[in-house]
Amino acid sequence: MNKTDIRIFSLPELENIAQAYGEPKFKAKQIYQWIWQKGVMDFDEMTNLSKNLRENLKESYTFNKLQNVHQQISVDGTIKTGWKLEDNAIIESVLIPVPKDTRYTLCVSSQVGCSLNCKFCATGKLKKVRNLKDYEIYEQFLRVNNQSIEKYNHKLTNIVYMGMGEPLLNYNNVLKSIDKITNPNASGYSMKRITISTAGIVKGINKLADDNIKVNIALSLHAADDKKRNFLMPINETNNLKDVIKSLTNLYDKTKVKISFEYIMFKDFNDSLDDAEKLYKLTKHFPVKINIIEYNYVKGVDLKKTDDDKINQFAKYLVDKGVMTTVRRSRGKDIDAACGQLANKIEKK
Ligand code: SF4
């Protein structure tokens, strides 16, 4: 018999399970805390449960743990880990340490592959296989947090939903995983430490506003007019810039969350001062920070990295206009762990 992963159950559902075994309701809270607060994935380690209850649980339930199938460490300390899921699908998580700023960031995947097919992205070439379950997302957090403590003697400080997949197309499971990461009965992280990166899913952004979710948002913008953005990101054809900006304005008005624009710079495509001016015009609707990112080569993609001088000129234009702008040199490039490079390469070799 295939056993069910116990992590699919909510606290009230665990209460029903405990009661069905003739146990008091509070046992469910203990199970919940073992799983979501202490990160335990073995019934035998749940020492305040009776042996009888542990045996009963083991008979029907399990933990389909992520299997670590590959790991690479970059010269800059970035660690990329590949995980095999219960159906043999592979995903990747990245740990990005910046000890001088005491920042230890997890870049977490939310889907197996991605359906959005952005031109510059290796994950987009994999096609979407399925959404990750909430506990598969959460377990990346748990395991990479352990990695961070073991390797850098520091727990994670930030979590970005910027790995494989579009988080807002897996809305419910992403939000459930955030609940587990932030819930005081679970891991208790601050929402302010979490960022959802989106290609601009209007429906999802409006839902975040309706649900009053106060996580930071990073819009993968990459072009400030529809024509260029349609070319880079086909999702823009149905979720155009005007609608995306409108939905973000709505989100900001309701939640006051921090919003940033991610802008990968491509040589002779989106790196002129005319592009900078268009980008500047998009910053007038709500407070926003712009992160200019250098492009990381992806095999088979006919786009090139902009020269440093031009990146600096572009950034200066924005800074002179009073826009908070940073230029991000990519981390983990040598191990294909940088932005847009996650594609399970090791596994496919
Ligand atoms: S950039 Fe993000 S949304 Fe676009 S294909 Fe890659 S993973 Fe999907």
PDB file of N, CA and C in Angstrom, residues 142-209:
ATOM      1  N   LEU A 142      13.746  23.903   4.705  1.00  0.00           N
ATOM      2  CA  LEU A 142      14.271  23.190   5.871  1.00  0.00           C
ATOM      3  C   LEU A 142      15.680  22.643   5.614  1.00  0.00           C
ATOM      4  N   ARG A 143      15.833  21.983   4.482  1.00  0.00           N
ATOM      5  CA  ARG A 143      17.104  21.311   4.184  1.00  0.00           C
ATOM      6  C   ARG A 143      18.210  22.336   3.899  1.00  0.00           C
ATOM      7  N   VAL A 144      17.857  23.399   3.181  1.00  0.00           N
ATOM      8  CA  VAL A 144      18.882  24.401   2.861  1.00  0.00           C
ATOM      9  C   VAL A 144      19.213  25.218   4.114  1.00  0.00           C
ATOM     10  N   ASN A 145      18.245  25.377   4.995  1.00  0.00           N
ATOM     11  CA  ASN A 145      18.539  26.034   6.274  1.00  0.00           C
ATOM     12  C   ASN A 145      19.586  25.208   7.038  1.00  0.00           C
ATOM     13  N   ASN A 146      19.417  23.895   7.023  1.00  0.00           N
ATOM     14  CA  ASN A 146      20.420  23.029   7.681  1.00  0.00           C
ATOM     15  C   ASN A 146      21.781  23.163   7.010  1.00  0.00           C
ATOM     16  N   GLN A 147      21.763  23.183   5.657  1.00  0.00           N
ATOM     17  CA  GLN A 147      23.028  23.369   4.905  1.00  0.00           C
ATOM     18  C   GLN A 147      23.715  24.655   5.350  1.00  0.00           C
ATOM     19  N   SER A 148      22.920  25.717   5.458  1.00  0.00           N
ATOM     20  CA  SER A 148      23.468  27.030   5.785  1.00  0.00           C
ATOM     21  C   SER A 148      24.105  27.006   7.183  1.00  0.00           C
ATOM     22  N   ILE A 149      23.419  26.337   8.107  1.00  0.00           N
ATOM     23  CA  ILE A 149      23.953  26.258   9.478  1.00  0.00           C
ATOM     24  C   ILE A 149      25.239  25.426   9.486  1.00  0.00           C
ATOM     25  N   GLU A 150      25.213  24.275   8.778  1.00  0.00           N
ATOM     26  CA  GLU A 150      26.401  23.403   8.763  1.00  0.00           C
ATOM     27  C   GLU A 150      27.596  24.072   8.102  1.00  0.00           C
ATOM     28  N   LYS A 151      27.348  24.719   6.969  1.00  0.00           N
ATOM     29  CA  LYS A 151      28.462  25.237   6.176  1.00  0.00           C
ATOM     30  C   LYS A 151      28.877  26.638   6.623  1.00  0.00           C
ATOM     31  N   TYR A 152      27.884  27.477   6.960  1.00  0.00           N
ATOM     32  CA  TYR A 152      28.203  28.885   7.246  1.00  0.00           C
ATOM     33  C   TYR A 152      27.874  29.296   8.683  1.00  0.00           C
ATOM     34  N   ASN A 153      27.428  28.295   9.469  1.00  0.00           N
ATOM     35  CA  ASN A 153      27.168  28.586  10.874  1.00  0.00           C
ATOM     36  C   ASN A 153      26.129  29.688  11.055  1.00  0.00           C
ATOM     37  N   HIS A 154      25.212  29.776  10.098  1.00  0.00           N
ATOM     38  CA  HIS A 154      24.167  30.806  10.191  1.00  0.00           C
ATOM     39  C   HIS A 154      22.897  30.283   9.528  1.00  0.00           C
ATOM     40  N   LYS A 155      21.757  30.524  10.180  1.00  0.00           N
ATOM     41  CA  LYS A 155      20.510  30.088   9.529  1.00  0.00           C
ATOM     42  C   LYS A 155      20.147  31.036   8.393  1.00  0.00           C
ATOM     43  N   LEU A 156      19.207  30.611   7.578  1.00  0.00           N
ATOM     44  CA  LEU A 156      18.774  31.448   6.457  1.00  0.00           C
ATOM     45  C   LEU A 156      18.207  32.757   6.987  1.00  0.00           C
ATOM     46  N   THR A 157      18.479  33.828   6.259  1.00  0.00           N
ATOM     47  CA  THR A 157      17.901  35.117   6.655  1.00  0.00           C
ATOM     48  C   THR A 157      16.817  35.564   5.673  1.00  0.00           C
ATOM     49  N   ASN A 158      16.882  35.061   4.437  1.00  0.00           N
ATOM     50  CA  ASN A 158      15.933  35.501   3.413  1.00  0.00           C
ATOM     51  C   ASN A 158      15.523  34.332   2.526  1.00  0.00           C
ATOM     52  N   ILE A 159      14.292  34.385   2.071  1.00  0.00           N
ATOM     53  CA  ILE A 159      13.806  33.332   1.165  1.00  0.00           C
ATOM     54  C   ILE A 159      13.201  34.016  -0.055  1.00  0.00           C
ATOM     55  N   VAL A 160      13.708  33.659  -1.230  1.00  0.00           N
ATOM     56  CA  VAL A 160      13.144  34.235  -2.456  1.00  0.00           C
ATOM     57  C   VAL A 160      12.549  33.115  -3.306  1.00  0.00           C
ATOM     58  N   TYR A 161      11.296  33.295  -3.702  1.00  0.00           N
ATOM     59  CA  TYR A 161      10.647  32.330  -4.598  1.00  0.00           C
ATOM     60  C   TYR A 161      11.046  32.720  -6.015  1.00  0.00           C
ATOM     61  N   MET A 162      12.260  32.324  -6.365  1.00  0.00           N
ATOM     62  CA  MET A 162      12.858  32.794  -7.611  1.00  0.00           C
ATOM     63  C   MET A 162      13.583  31.648  -8.314  1.00  0.00           C
ATOM     64  N   GLY A 163      13.366  30.420  -7.834  1.00  0.00           N
ATOM     65  CA  GLY A 163      13.997  29.265  -8.465  1.00  0.00           C
ATOM     66  C   GLY A 163      13.172  28.817  -9.669  1.00  0.00           C
ATOM     67  N   MET A 164      13.055  27.519  -9.855  1.00  0.00           N
ATOM     68  CA  MET A 164      12.287  27.039 -11.005  1.00  0.00           C
ATOM     69  C   MET A 164      10.804  27.333 -10.829  1.00  0.00           C
ATOM     70  N   GLY A 165      10.177  27.813 -11.900  1.00  0.00           N
ATOM     71  CA  GLY A 165       8.722  27.960 -11.893  1.00  0.00           C
ATOM     72  C   GLY A 165       8.236  29.357 -11.599  1.00  0.00           C
ATOM     73  N   GLU A 166       6.940  29.581 -11.885  1.00  0.00           N
ATOM     74  CA  GLU A 166       6.286  30.858 -11.619  1.00  0.00           C
ATOM     75  C   GLU A 166       5.423  30.666 -10.364  1.00  0.00           C
ATOM     76  N   PRO A 167       5.830  31.256  -9.240  1.00  0.00           N
ATOM     77  CA  PRO A 167       5.126  31.004  -7.978  1.00  0.00           C
ATOM     78  C   PRO A 167       3.640  31.352  -8.010  1.00  0.00           C
ATOM     79  N   LEU A 168       3.280  32.404  -8.740  1.00  0.00           N
ATOM     80  CA  LEU A 168       1.856  32.796  -8.704  1.00  0.00           C
ATOM     81  C   LEU A 168       0.976  31.885  -9.557  1.00  0.00           C
ATOM     82  N   LEU A 169       1.589  30.974 -10.313  1.00  0.00           N
ATOM     83  CA  LEU A 169       0.789  29.954 -11.006  1.00  0.00           C
ATOM     84  C   LEU A 169       0.666  28.689 -10.148  1.00  0.00           C
ATOM     85  N   ASN A 170       1.238  28.748  -8.966  1.00  0.00           N
ATOM     86  CA  ASN A 170       1.061  27.668  -7.979  1.00  0.00           C
ATOM     87  C   ASN A 170       0.666  28.345  -6.665  1.00  0.00           C
ATOM     88  N   TYR A 171      -0.315  29.222  -6.792  1.00  0.00           N
ATOM     89  CA  TYR A 171      -0.642  30.181  -5.720  1.00  0.00           C
ATOM     90  C   TYR A 171      -0.910  29.487  -4.380  1.00  0.00           C
ATOM     91  N   ASN A 172      -1.828  28.533  -4.367  1.00  0.00           N
ATOM     92  CA  ASN A 172      -2.249  27.962  -3.085  1.00  0.00           C
ATOM     93  C   ASN A 172      -1.103  27.270  -2.361  1.00  0.00           C
ATOM     94  N   ASN A 173      -0.319  26.489  -3.091  1.00  0.00           N
ATOM     95  CA  ASN A 173       0.763  25.762  -2.421  1.00  0.00           C
ATOM     96  C   ASN A 173       1.896  26.691  -1.987  1.00  0.00           C
ATOM     97  N   VAL A 174       2.158  27.695  -2.799  1.00  0.00           N
ATOM     98  CA  VAL A 174       3.182  28.680  -2.409  1.00  0.00           C
ATOM     99  C   VAL A 174       2.738  29.393  -1.136  1.00  0.00           C
ATOM    100  N   LEU A 175       1.462  29.802  -1.099  1.00  0.00           N
ATOM    101  CA  LEU A 175       0.978  30.504   0.103  1.00  0.00           C
ATOM    102  C   LEU A 175       0.965  29.583   1.322  1.00  0.00           C
ATOM    103  N   LYS A 176       0.638  28.315   1.098  1.00  0.00           N
ATOM    104  CA  LYS A 176       0.662  27.371   2.230  1.00  0.00           C
ATOM    105  C   LYS A 176       2.095  27.205   2.739  1.00  0.00           C
ATOM    106  N   SER A 177       3.056  27.152   1.821  1.00  0.00           N
ATOM    107  CA  SER A 177       4.452  27.000   2.265  1.00  0.00           C
ATOM    108  C   SER A 177       4.899  28.252   3.015  1.00  0.00           C
ATOM    109  N   ILE A 178       4.458  29.411   2.570  1.00  0.00           N
ATOM    110  CA  ILE A 178       4.811  30.662   3.268  1.00  0.00           C
ATOM    111  C   ILE A 178       4.181  30.656   4.658  1.00  0.00           C
ATOM    112  N   ASP A 179       2.978  30.122   4.733  1.00  0.00           N
ATOM    113  CA  ASP A 179       2.331  30.044   6.050  1.00  0.00           C
ATOM    114  C   ASP A 179       3.177  29.196   7.007  1.00  0.00           C
ATOM    115  N   LYS A 180       3.715  28.087   6.489  1.00  0.00           N
ATOM    116  CA  LYS A 180       4.522  27.208   7.341  1.00  0.00           C
ATOM    117  C   LYS A 180       5.829  27.901   7.743  1.00  0.00           C
ATOM    118  N   ILE A 181       6.391  28.673   6.830  1.00  0.00           N
ATOM    119  CA  ILE A 181       7.667  29.336   7.119  1.00  0.00           C
ATOM    120  C   ILE A 181       7.473  30.496   8.104  1.00  0.00           C
ATOM    121  N   THR A 182       6.278  31.105   8.061  1.00  0.00           N
ATOM    122  CA  THR A 182       6.073  32.315   8.887  1.00  0.00           C
ATOM    123  C   THR A 182       5.233  32.070  10.146  1.00  0.00           C
ATOM    124  N   ASN A 183       4.471  30.987  10.169  1.00  0.00           N
ATOM    125  CA  ASN A 183       3.572  30.740  11.291  1.00  0.00           C
ATOM    126  C   ASN A 183       4.345  30.578  12.606  1.00  0.00           C
ATOM    127  N   PRO A 184       3.961  31.312  13.642  1.00  0.00           N
ATOM    128  CA  PRO A 184       4.687  31.186  14.920  1.00  0.00           C
ATOM    129  C   PRO A 184       4.656  29.764  15.484  1.00  0.00           C
ATOM    130  N   ASN A 185       3.620  28.982  15.131  1.00  0.00           N
ATOM    131  CA  ASN A 185       3.578  27.577  15.569  1.00  0.00           C
ATOM    132  C   ASN A 185       4.469  26.687  14.710  1.00  0.00           C
ATOM    133  N   ALA A 186       4.984  27.268  13.613  1.00  0.00           N
ATOM    134  CA  ALA A 186       5.871  26.498  12.733  1.00  0.00           C
ATOM    135  C   ALA A 186       7.264  27.153  12.786  1.00  0.00           C
ATOM    136  N   SER A 187       7.741  27.701  11.660  1.00  0.00           N
ATOM    137  CA  SER A 187       9.117  28.210  11.674  1.00  0.00           C
ATOM    138  C   SER A 187       9.258  29.657  12.137  1.00  0.00           C
ATOM    139  N   GLY A 188       8.172  30.415  12.060  1.00  0.00           N
ATOM    140  CA  GLY A 188       8.163  31.756  12.646  1.00  0.00           C
ATOM    141  C   GLY A 188       9.018  32.818  11.974  1.00  0.00           C
ATOM    142  N   TYR A 189       9.294  32.665  10.684  1.00  0.00           N
ATOM    143  CA  TYR A 189      10.041  33.714   9.975  1.00  0.00           C
ATOM    144  C   TYR A 189       9.148  34.922   9.720  1.00  0.00           C
ATOM    145  N   SER A 190       9.783  36.090   9.584  1.00  0.00           N
ATOM    146  CA  SER A 190       9.000  37.284   9.272  1.00  0.00           C
ATOM    147  C   SER A 190       8.666  37.308   7.780  1.00  0.00           C
ATOM    148  N   MET A 191       7.448  37.743   7.476  1.00  0.00           N
ATOM    149  CA  MET A 191       7.024  37.904   6.065  1.00  0.00           C
ATOM    150  C   MET A 191       7.984  38.838   5.327  1.00  0.00           C
ATOM    151  N   LYS A 192       8.559  39.766   6.079  1.00  0.00           N
ATOM    152  CA  LYS A 192       9.451  40.757   5.453  1.00  0.00           C
ATOM    153  C   LYS A 192      10.712  40.111   4.890  1.00  0.00           C
ATOM    154  N   ARG A 193      10.979  38.886   5.292  1.00  0.00           N
ATOM    155  CA  ARG A 193      12.169  38.173   4.828  1.00  0.00           C
ATOM    156  C   ARG A 193      11.890  37.358   3.564  1.00  0.00           C
ATOM    157  N   ILE A 194      10.637  37.433   3.106  1.00  0.00           N
ATOM    158  CA  ILE A 194      10.238  36.568   1.985  1.00  0.00           C
ATOM    159  C   ILE A 194       9.890  37.417   0.767  1.00  0.00           C
ATOM    160  N   THR A 195      10.360  36.969  -0.384  1.00  0.00           N
ATOM    161  CA  THR A 195      10.052  37.674  -1.638  1.00  0.00           C
ATOM    162  C   THR A 195       9.506  36.684  -2.655  1.00  0.00           C
ATOM    163  N   ILE A 196       8.377  37.054  -3.253  1.00  0.00           N
ATOM    164  CA  ILE A 196       7.879  36.265  -4.388  1.00  0.00           C
ATOM    165  C   ILE A 196       8.308  36.982  -5.658  1.00  0.00           C
ATOM    166  N   SER A 197       8.966  36.234  -6.528  1.00  0.00           N
ATOM    167  CA  SER A 197       9.355  36.808  -7.808  1.00  0.00           C
ATOM    168  C   SER A 197       8.354  36.334  -8.857  1.00  0.00           C
ATOM    169  N   THR A 198       7.795  37.274  -9.604  1.00  0.00           N
ATOM    170  CA  THR A 198       6.793  36.879 -10.595  1.00  0.00           C
ATOM    171  C   THR A 198       7.107  37.480 -11.960  1.00  0.00           C
ATOM    172  N   ALA A 199       6.716  36.727 -12.994  1.00  0.00           N
ATOM    173  CA  ALA A 199       6.857  37.243 -14.357  1.00  0.00           C
ATOM    174  C   ALA A 199       5.744  38.254 -14.648  1.00  0.00           C
ATOM    175  N   GLY A 200       4.801  38.409 -13.716  1.00  0.00           N
ATOM    176  CA  GLY A 200       3.729  39.395 -13.895  1.00  0.00           C
ATOM    177  C   GLY A 200       2.392  38.727 -14.174  1.00  0.00           C
ATOM    178  N   ILE A 201       1.924  37.937 -13.222  1.00  0.00           N
ATOM    179  CA  ILE A 201       0.638  37.245 -13.363  1.00  0.00           C
ATOM    180  C   ILE A 201      -0.415  38.124 -12.678  1.00  0.00           C
ATOM    181  N   VAL A 202      -1.179  38.851 -13.502  1.00  0.00           N
ATOM    182  CA  VAL A 202      -2.092  39.877 -12.975  1.00  0.00           C
ATOM    183  C   VAL A 202      -3.084  39.273 -11.966  1.00  0.00           C
ATOM    184  N   LYS A 203      -3.657  38.152 -12.346  1.00  0.00           N
ATOM    185  CA  LYS A 203      -4.644  37.519 -11.458  1.00  0.00           C
ATOM    186  C   LYS A 203      -4.031  37.184 -10.089  1.00  0.00           C
ATOM    187  N   GLY A 204      -2.819  36.655 -10.120  1.00  0.00           N
ATOM    188  CA  GLY A 204      -2.131  36.271  -8.879  1.00  0.00           C
ATOM    189  C   GLY A 204      -1.784  37.487  -8.030  1.00  0.00           C
ATOM    190  N   ILE A 205      -1.342  38.559  -8.693  1.00  0.00           N
ATOM    191  CA  ILE A 205      -0.977  39.777  -7.941  1.00  0.00           C
ATOM    192  C   ILE A 205      -2.236  40.356  -7.286  1.00  0.00           C
ATOM    193  N   ASN A 206      -3.342  40.368  -8.043  1.00  0.00           N
ATOM    194  CA  ASN A 206      -4.597  40.876  -7.453  1.00  0.00           C
ATOM    195  C   ASN A 206      -5.060  39.993  -6.302  1.00  0.00           C
ATOM    196  N   LYS A 207      -4.818  38.709  -6.428  1.00  0.00           N
ATOM    197  CA  LYS A 207      -5.227  37.809  -5.343  1.00  0.00           C
ATOM    198  C   LYS A 207      -4.387  38.075  -4.083  1.00  0.00           C
ATOM    199  N   LEU A 208      -3.097  38.323  -4.264  1.00  0.00           N
ATOM    200  CA  LEU A 208      -2.258  38.677  -3.103  1.00  0.00           C
ATOM    201  C   LEU A 208      -2.832  39.908  -2.405  1.00  0.00           C
ATOM    202  N   ALA A 209      -3.295  40.873  -3.223  1.00  0.00           N
ATOM    203  CA  ALA A 209      -3.886  42.095  -2.645  1.00  0.00           C
ATOM    204  C   ALA A 209      -5.171  41.743  -1.904  1.00  0.00           C
TER     205      ALA A 209
END
